[in-house]
Coordinates of C-alpha atoms and ligand atoms in Angstrom, one line a residue:
X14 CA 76.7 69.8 82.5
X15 CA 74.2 72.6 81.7
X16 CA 73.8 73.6 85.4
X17 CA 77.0 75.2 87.2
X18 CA 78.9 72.7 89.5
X19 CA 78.2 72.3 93.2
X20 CA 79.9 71.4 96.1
X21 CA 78.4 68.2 95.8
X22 CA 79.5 67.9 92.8
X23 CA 83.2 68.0 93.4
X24 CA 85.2 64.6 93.6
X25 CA 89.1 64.6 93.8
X26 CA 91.7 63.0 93.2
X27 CA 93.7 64.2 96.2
X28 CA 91.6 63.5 99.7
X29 CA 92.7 63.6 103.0
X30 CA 93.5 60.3 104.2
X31 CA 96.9 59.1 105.4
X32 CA 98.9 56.3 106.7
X33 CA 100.2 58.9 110.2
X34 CA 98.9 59.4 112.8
X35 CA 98.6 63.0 114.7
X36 CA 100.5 61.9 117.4
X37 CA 103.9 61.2 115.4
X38 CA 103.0 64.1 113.1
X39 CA 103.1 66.7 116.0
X40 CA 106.1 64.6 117.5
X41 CA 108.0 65.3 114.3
X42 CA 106.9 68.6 114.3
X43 CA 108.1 69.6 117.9
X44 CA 111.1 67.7 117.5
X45 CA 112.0 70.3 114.2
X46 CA 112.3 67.3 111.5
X47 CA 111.2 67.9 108.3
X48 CA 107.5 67.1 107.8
X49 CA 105.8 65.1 104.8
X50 CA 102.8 65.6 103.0
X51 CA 101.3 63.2 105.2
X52 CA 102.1 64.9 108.0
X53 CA 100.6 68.0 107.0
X54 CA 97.6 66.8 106.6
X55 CA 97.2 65.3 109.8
X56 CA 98.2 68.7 111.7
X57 CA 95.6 70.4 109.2
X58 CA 93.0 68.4 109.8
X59 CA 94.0 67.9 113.4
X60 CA 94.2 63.8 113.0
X61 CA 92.6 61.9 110.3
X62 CA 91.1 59.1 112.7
X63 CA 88.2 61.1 113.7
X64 CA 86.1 64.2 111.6
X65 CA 86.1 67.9 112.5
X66 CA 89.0 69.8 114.2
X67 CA 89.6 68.4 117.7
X68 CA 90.3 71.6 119.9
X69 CA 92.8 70.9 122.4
X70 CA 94.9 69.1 119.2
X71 CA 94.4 72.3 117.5
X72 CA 95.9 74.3 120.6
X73 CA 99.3 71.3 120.4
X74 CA 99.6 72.6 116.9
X75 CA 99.3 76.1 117.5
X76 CA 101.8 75.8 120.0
X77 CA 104.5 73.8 118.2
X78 CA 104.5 76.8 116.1
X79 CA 104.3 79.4 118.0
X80 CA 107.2 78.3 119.9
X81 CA 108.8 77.7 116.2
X82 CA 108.6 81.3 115.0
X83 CA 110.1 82.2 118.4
X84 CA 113.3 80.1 117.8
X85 CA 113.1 81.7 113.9
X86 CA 112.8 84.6 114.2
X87 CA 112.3 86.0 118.0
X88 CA 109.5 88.5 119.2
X89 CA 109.5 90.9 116.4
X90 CA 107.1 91.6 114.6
X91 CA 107.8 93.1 111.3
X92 CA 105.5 95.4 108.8
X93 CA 106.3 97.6 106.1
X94 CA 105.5 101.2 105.0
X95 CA 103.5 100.3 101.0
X96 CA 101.2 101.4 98.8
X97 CA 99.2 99.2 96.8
X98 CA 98.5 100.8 92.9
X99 CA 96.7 98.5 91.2
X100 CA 96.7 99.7 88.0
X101 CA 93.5 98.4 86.0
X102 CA 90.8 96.0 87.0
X103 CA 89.9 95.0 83.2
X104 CA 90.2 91.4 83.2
X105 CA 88.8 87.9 81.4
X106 CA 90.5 85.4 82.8
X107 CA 87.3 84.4 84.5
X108 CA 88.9 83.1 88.2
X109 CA 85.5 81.7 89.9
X110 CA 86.9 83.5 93.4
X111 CA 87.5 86.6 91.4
X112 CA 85.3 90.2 92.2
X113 CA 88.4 92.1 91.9
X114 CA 88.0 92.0 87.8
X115 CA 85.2 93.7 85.5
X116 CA 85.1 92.8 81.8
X117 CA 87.6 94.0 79.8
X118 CA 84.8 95.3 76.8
X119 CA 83.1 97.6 79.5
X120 CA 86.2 99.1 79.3
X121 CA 85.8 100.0 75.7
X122 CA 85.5 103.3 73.8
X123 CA 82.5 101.7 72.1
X124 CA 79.9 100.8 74.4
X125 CA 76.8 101.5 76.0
X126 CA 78.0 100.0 79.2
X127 CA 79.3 102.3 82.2
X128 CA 82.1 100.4 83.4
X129 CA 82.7 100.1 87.5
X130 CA 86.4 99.3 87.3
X131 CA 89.5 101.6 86.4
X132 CA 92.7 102.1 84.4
X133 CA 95.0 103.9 85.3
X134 CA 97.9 105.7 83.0
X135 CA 101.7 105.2 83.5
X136 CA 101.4 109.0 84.2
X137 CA 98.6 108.5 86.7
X138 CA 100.4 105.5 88.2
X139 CA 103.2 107.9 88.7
X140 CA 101.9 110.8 90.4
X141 CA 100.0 108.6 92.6
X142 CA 102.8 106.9 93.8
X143 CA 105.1 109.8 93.8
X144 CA 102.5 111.6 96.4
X145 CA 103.2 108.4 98.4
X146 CA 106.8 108.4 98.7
X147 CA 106.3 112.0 99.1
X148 CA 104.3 110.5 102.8
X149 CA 107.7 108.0 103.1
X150 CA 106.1 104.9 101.8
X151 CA 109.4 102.9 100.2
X152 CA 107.6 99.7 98.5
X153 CA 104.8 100.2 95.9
X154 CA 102.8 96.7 95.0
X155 CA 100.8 96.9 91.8
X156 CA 98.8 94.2 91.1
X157 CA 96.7 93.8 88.2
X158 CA 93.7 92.6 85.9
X159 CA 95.2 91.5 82.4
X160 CA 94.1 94.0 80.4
X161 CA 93.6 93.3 76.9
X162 CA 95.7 96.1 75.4
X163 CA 98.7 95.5 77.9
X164 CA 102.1 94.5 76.1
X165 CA 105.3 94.1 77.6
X166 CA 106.8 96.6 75.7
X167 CA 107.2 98.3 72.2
X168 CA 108.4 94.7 70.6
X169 CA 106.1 92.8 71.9
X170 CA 103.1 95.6 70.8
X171 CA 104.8 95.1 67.4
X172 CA 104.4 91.8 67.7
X173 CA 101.1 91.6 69.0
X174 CA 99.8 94.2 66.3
X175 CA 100.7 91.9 63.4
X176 CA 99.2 89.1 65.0
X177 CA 96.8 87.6 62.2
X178 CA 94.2 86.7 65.2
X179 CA 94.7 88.7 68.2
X180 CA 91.8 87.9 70.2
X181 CA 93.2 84.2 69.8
X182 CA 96.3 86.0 72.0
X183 CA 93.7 88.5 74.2
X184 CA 94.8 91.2 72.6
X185 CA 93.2 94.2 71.7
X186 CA 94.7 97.9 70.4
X187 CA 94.7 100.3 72.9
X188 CA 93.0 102.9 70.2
X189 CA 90.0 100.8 71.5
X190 CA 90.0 101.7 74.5
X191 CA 88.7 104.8 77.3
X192 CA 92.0 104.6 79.0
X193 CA 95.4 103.1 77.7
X194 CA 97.8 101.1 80.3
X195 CA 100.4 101.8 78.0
X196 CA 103.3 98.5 78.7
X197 CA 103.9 96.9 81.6
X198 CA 107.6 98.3 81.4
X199 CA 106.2 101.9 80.9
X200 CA 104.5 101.0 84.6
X201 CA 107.3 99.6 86.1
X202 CA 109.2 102.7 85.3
X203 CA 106.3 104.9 85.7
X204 CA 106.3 103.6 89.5
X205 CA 109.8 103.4 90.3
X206 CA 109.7 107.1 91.6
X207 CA 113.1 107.9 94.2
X208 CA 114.2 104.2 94.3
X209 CA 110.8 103.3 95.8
X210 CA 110.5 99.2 95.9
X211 CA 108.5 98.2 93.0
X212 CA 106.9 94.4 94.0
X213 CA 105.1 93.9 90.8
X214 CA 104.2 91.2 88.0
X215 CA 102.7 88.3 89.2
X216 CA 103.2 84.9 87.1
X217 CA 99.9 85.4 85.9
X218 CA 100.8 88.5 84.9
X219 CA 104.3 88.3 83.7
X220 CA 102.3 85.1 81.3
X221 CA 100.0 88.0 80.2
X222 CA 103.2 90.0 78.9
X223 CA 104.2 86.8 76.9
X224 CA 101.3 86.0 75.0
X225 CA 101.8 85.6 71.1
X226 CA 105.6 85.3 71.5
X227 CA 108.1 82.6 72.3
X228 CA 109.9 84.6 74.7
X229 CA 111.1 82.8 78.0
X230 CA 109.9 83.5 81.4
X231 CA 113.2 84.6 82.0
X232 CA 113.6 87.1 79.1
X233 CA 110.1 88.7 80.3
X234 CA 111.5 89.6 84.1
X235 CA 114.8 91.1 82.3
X236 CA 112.9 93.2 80.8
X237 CA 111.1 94.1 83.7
X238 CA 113.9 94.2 85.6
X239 CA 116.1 96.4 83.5
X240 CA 113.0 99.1 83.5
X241 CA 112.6 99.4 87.8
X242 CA 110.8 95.9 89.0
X243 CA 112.4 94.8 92.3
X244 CA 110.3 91.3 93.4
X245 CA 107.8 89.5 92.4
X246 CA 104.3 89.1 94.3
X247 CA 104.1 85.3 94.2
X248 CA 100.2 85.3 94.0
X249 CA 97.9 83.7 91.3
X250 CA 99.4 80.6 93.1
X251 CA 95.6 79.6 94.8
X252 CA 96.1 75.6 95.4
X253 CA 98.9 74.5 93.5
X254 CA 97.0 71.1 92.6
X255 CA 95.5 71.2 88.8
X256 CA 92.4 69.3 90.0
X257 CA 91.8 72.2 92.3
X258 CA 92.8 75.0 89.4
X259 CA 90.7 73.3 86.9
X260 CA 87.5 74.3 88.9
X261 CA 88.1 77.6 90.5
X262 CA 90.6 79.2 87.7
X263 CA 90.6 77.0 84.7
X264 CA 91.3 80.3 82.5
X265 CA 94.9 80.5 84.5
X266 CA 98.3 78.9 83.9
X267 CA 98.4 75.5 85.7
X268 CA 101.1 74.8 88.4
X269 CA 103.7 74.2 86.4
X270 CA 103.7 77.3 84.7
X271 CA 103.2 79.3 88.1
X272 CA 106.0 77.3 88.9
X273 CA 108.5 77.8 85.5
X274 CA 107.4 81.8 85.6
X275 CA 108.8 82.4 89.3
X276 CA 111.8 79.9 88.9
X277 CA 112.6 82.2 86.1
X278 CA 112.0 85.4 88.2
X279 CA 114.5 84.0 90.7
X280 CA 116.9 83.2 87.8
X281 CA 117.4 86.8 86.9
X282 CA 118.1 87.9 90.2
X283 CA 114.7 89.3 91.9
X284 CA 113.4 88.4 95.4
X285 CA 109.7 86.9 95.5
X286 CA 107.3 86.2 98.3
X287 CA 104.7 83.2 97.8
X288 CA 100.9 83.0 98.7
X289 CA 98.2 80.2 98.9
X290 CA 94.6 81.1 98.3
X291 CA 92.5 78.5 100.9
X292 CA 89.0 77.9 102.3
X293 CA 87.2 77.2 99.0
X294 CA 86.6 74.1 97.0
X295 CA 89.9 72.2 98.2
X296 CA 90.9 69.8 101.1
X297 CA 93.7 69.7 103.4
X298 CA 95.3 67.1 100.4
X299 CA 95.3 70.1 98.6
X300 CA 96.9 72.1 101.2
X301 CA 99.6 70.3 102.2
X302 CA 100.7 69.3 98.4
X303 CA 100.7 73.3 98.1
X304 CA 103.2 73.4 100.7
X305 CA 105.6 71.0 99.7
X306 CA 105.4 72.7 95.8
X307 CA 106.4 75.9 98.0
X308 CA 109.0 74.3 100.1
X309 CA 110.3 72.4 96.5
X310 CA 110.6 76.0 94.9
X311 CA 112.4 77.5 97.8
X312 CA 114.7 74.5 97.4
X313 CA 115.8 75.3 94.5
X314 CA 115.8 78.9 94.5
X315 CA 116.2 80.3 97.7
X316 CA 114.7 83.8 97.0
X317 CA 110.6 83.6 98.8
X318 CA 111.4 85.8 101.5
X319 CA 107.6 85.3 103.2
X320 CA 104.8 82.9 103.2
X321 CA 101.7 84.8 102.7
X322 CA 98.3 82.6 103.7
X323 CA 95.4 84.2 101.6
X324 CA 91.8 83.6 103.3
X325 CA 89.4 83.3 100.6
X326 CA 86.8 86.1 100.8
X327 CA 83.6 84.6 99.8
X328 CA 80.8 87.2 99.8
X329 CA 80.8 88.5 96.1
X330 CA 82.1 85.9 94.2
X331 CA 81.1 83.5 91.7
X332 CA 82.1 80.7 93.4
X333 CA 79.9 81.6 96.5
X334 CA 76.7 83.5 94.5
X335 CA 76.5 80.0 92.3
X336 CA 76.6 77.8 95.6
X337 CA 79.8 75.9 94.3
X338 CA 80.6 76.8 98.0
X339 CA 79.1 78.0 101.1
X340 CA 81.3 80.4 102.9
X341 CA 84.9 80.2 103.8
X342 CA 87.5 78.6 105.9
X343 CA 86.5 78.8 109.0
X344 CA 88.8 80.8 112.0
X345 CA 89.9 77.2 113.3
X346 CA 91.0 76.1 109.5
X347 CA 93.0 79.9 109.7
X348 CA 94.6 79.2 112.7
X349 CA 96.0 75.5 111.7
X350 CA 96.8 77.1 108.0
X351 CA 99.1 79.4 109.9
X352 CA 100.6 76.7 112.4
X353 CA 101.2 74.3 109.5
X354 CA 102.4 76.8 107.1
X355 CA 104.9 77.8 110.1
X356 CA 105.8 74.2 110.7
X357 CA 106.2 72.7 107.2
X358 CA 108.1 75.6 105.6
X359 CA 111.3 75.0 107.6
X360 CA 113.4 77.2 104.5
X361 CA 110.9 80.0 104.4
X362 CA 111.5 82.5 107.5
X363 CA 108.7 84.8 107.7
X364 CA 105.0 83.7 107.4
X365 CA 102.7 87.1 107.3
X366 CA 99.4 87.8 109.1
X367 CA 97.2 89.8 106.8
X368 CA 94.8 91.9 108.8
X369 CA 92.5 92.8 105.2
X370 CA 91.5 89.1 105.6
X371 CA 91.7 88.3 109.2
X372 CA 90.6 91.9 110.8
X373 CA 93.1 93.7 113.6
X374 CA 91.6 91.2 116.3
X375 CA 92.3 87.5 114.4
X376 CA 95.3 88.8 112.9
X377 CA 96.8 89.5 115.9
X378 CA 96.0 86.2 117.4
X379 CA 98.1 84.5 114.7
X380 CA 101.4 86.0 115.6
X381 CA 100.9 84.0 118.3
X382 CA 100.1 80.7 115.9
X383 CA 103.0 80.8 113.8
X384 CA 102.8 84.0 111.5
X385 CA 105.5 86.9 112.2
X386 CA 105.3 89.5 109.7
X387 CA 101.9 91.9 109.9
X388 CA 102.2 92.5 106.3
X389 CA 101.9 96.8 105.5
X390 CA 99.8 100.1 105.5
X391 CA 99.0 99.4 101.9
X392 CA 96.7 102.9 101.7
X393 CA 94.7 101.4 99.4
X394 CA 92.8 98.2 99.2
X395 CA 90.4 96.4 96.3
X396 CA 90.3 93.1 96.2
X397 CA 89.5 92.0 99.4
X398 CA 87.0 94.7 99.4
X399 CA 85.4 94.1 96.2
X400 CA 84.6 90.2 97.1
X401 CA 83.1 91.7 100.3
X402 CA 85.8 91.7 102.8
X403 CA 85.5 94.5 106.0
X404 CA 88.3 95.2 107.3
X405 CA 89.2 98.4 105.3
X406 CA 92.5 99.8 103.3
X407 CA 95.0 100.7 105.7
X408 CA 96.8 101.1 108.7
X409 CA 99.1 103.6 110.0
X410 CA 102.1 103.5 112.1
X411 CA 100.5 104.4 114.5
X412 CA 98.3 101.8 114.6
X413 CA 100.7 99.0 113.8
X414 CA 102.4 100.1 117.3
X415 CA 99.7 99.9 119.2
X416 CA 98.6 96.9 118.1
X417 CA 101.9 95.1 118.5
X418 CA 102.6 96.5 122.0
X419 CA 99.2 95.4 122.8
X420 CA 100.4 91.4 122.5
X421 CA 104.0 92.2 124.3
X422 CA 105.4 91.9 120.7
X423 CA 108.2 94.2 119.3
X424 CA 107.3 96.6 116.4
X425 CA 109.5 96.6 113.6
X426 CA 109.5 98.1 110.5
X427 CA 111.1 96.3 107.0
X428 CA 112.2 96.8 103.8
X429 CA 110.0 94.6 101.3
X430 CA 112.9 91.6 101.8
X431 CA 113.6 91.6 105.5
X432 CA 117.4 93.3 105.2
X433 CA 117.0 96.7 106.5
X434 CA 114.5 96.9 110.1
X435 CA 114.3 99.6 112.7
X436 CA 112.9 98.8 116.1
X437 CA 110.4 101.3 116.7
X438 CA 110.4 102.6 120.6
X439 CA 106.8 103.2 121.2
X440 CA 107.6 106.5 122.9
X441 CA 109.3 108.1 120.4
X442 CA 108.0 110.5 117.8
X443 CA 107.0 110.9 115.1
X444 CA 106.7 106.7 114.8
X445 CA 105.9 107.5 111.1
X446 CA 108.4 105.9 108.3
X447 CA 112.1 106.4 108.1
X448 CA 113.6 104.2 106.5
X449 CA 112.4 105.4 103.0
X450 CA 114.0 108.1 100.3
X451 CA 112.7 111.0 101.7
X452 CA 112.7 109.9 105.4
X453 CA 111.5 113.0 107.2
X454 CA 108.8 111.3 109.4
X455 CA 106.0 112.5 108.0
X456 CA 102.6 111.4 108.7
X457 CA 101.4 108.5 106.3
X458 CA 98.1 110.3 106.4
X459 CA 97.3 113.8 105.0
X460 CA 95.7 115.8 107.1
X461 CA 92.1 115.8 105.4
X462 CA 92.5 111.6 105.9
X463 CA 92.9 111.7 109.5
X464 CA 90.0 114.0 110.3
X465 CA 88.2 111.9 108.0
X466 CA 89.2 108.8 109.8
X467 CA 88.4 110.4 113.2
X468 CA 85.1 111.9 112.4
X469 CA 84.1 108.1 111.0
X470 CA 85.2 106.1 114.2
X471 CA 84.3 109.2 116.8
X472 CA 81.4 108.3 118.8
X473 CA 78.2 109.9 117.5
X474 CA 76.8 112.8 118.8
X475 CA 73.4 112.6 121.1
Ligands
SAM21 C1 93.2 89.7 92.0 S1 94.7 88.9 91.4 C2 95.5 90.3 90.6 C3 96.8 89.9 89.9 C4 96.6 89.0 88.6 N1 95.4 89.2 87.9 C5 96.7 87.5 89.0 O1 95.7 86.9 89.0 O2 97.8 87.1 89.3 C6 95.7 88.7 92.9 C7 95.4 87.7 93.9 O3 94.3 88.1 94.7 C8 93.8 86.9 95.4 N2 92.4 87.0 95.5 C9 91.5 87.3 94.5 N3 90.2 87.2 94.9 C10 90.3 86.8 96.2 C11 89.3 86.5 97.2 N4 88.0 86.6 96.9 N5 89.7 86.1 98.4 C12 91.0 86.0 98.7 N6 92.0 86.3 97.8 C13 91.6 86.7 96.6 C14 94.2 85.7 94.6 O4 95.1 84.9 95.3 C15 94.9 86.3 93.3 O5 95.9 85.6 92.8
LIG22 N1 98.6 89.8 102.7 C1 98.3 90.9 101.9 C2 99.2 91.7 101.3 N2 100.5 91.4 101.6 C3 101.7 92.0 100.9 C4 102.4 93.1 101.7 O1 101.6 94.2 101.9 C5 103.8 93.4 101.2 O2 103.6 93.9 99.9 C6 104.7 92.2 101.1 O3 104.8 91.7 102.4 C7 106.1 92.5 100.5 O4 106.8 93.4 101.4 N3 98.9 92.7 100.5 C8 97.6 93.0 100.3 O5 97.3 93.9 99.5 N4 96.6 92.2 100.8 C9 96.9 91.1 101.6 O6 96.0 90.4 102.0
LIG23 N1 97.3 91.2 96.5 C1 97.1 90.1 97.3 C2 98.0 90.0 98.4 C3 99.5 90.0 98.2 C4 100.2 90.9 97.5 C5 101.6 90.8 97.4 C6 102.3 89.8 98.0 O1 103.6 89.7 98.0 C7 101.5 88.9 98.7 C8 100.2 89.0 98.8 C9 95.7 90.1 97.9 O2 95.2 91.1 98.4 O3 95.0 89.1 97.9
SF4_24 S1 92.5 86.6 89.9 FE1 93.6 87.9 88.5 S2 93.5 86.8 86.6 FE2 91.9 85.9 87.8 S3 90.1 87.1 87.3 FE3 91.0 88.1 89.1 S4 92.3 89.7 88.2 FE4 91.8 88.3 86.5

């Protein structure tokens, strides 16, 4: 085709249609028995026998779980005290839902091209999270664009450098480059300042710090591992259905290498959380098959800790700007993505609200449709901001407490997998971190970042 695909376009295999009904679905549902893929779909899609999403079906389902992550996991609600450090944004994988990436050559020593992304240095990546534990942040999540010059470590840049055709491998020498990432183990190490929690190296990635070799999944997390990486970020999952991957990432590994990578993770001992990426080209088929791969992993390893539901963020992305779609899920489809995700992932305890893609207001509404955890104050946010998402970088204490106290929820901080939790007492002061290294309660914001903050939401002056 020399014109880019369109929604039209798009036939799959996988469609919505089933031999349930909603009625036995939900039934099934309340009455806690494991659901089907079939079943899924039907609570998704709110009933196959008729188009659109019936509303007062929808509320049924929102209910079911609601009342589900009550018998789970009680009135809590959990959130944690992170920093994201992404650590460069040179990538050419190509992912069609992708603004977080800028070409890896505008990265170069040799160009003409100012680039608008960053690299940062093991050193940088250091001090930058060393200032945050410094502010009693205890989990760090680095996620990143797969930069050319990345290796694993010294053998595999040994390995890499006598390659006879490295761009074959997406390789390039460092020398080349503005800015070096050094290894990925240099940056786990670099990061893993005072014991801080380092939740690093998605499959993606950890396939990135593989290339050219026939090392084993499980032989690139030892490594990373043994030089500070604690769990794994289970993102670069999107839809877990190749017909769906082959259109929106066809530069990624497919799902049985997303798959392989964090069975292998699990393997070596780390913890894991796992994500779907929705509200683009796929169906509720897709969805629901997503699940069950999810459910089918935890099965067999027991080590996802939290279900993460990732709204895709439309605005600046190929996907939308070549009309292969026209917007994103809609809040109805977020709601019954929750509910279902709540409902069908009976071995997967916590399912996480995250307020960078639903906003303070919608993300507060789903703890009451299934989701539990409110996800963390992150500091620092640029994916969801480069594809066009508004709903800024962070979030204090201060305001997770407010906002949970505002639903008649309990606010409780976590460590990244669920073990250690404090109750915060809203009355109590400072509210600010404690549970981390150097857990003196001070403010997660500097001084200069709170005036700035007040002076941007202060009313103006007439
Ligand atoms: C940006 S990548 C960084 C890590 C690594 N390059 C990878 O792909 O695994 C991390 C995740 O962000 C999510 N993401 C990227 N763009 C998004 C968008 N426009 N809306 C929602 N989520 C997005 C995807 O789920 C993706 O796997
Ligand atoms: N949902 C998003 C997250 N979630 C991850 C959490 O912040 C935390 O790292 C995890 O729960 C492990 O403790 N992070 C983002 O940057 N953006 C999101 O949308
Ligand atoms: N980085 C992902 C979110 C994420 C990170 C870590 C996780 O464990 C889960 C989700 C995003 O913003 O889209
Ligand atoms: S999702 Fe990850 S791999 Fe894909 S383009 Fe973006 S940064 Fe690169």
């Amino acid at each position: 085709m020399d014109r880019p695909v369109t929604e039209a376009d798009l036939t799959f295999e996988h469609v919505p249609e089933t031999d349930q009904s909603f009625e036995n679905a939900l039934a099934k549902a309340r009455d806690g028995d494991r659901l089907t893929v079939d079943d899924a779909i039907e609570l998704l899609t709110t009933g196959t026998d008729s188009g659109g999403i019936d509303r007062t079906r929808k509320e049924r389902v929102l209910e079911a779980a609601d009342r589900r992550r009550a018998e789970t996991v009680g009135e809590e609600v959990t959130f944690i005290a992170n920093l994201n450090n992404n650590v460069t944004t040179a990538c050419n994988v190509g992912c069609l839902f992708c603004n977080f990436k800028d070409a890896a050559h505008t990265f170069e020593r040799e160009t003409e091209i100012e680039t608008a992304g960053f690299t940062k240095t093991p050193d940088e990546s250091r001090e930058i999270v060393a200032d945050a534990v410094e502010r009693g942040i205890y989990e760090v999540t680095s996620v990143s664009g797969l930069h050319p010059a990345f290796a694993l470590d010294d053998d595999h840049r040994e390995i890499l450098e006598a390659h006879p055709n490295p761009k074959e491998v997406n390789y390039k020498s460092p020398e080349l480059y503005e800015t070096s990432p050094g290894t990925y183990t240099e940056q786990m190490a670099a990061m893993d300042v005072d014991g801080v929690h380092v939740h690093s190296m998605t499959p993606e990635e950890a396939y990135h710090a593989r290339r050219g070799t026939d090392w084993s999944y499980e032989e690139i997390y030892r490594r990373l591992r043994d030089a500070g990486l604690d769990t794994v970020p289970g993102t670069a999952a999107e839809i877990l259905v190749d017909e769906v991957r082959d259109v929106i990432c066809p530069g990624k590994i497919d799902t049985d290498g997303w798959l392989e990578a964090m069975e292998a993770a699990a393997t070596v001992g780390l913890g894991m959380t796992a994500t779907i990426m929705y509200g683009h080209v796929e169906n509720e088929a897709h969805r629901a098959i997503h699940l069950k791969r999810v459910r089918d992993l935890q099965d067999r390893t027991g080590t996802i800790t939290e279900f993460v539901p990732l709204s895709f963020i439309h605005q600046n992305t190929p996907l939308y700007e070549h009309d292969v779609v026209s917007g994103g899920a809609s809040t109805d489809e977020d709601e019954l993505m929750i509910a279902v995700s709540r409902l069908f992932l009976d071995n997967i305890d916590h399912i996480q609200s995250s307020w960078v893609k639903y906003g303070d207001q919608q993300g507060l509404k789903m703890l009451s449709c299934g989701a539990d955890d409110f996800m963390g104050t992150i500091l620092s946010e640029e994916i969801t901001k480069r594809a066009g998402g508004e709903f800024g970088e962070y979030r204090s204490f201060a305001d997770y407490v407010d906002l949970v106290s505002s639903i008649g929820r309990i606010p409780v901080e976590r460590s990244t997998d669920y073990e250690n939790r404090r109750v915060i007492d809203p009355g109590e002061s400072p509210l600010g971190p404690q549970l981390g290294p150097k857990a003196d309660g001070t403010p997660l914001l500097t001084r200069e970042e709170q005036d700035a903050r007040e002076a941007r939401t202060a009313p103006a002056d007439d």
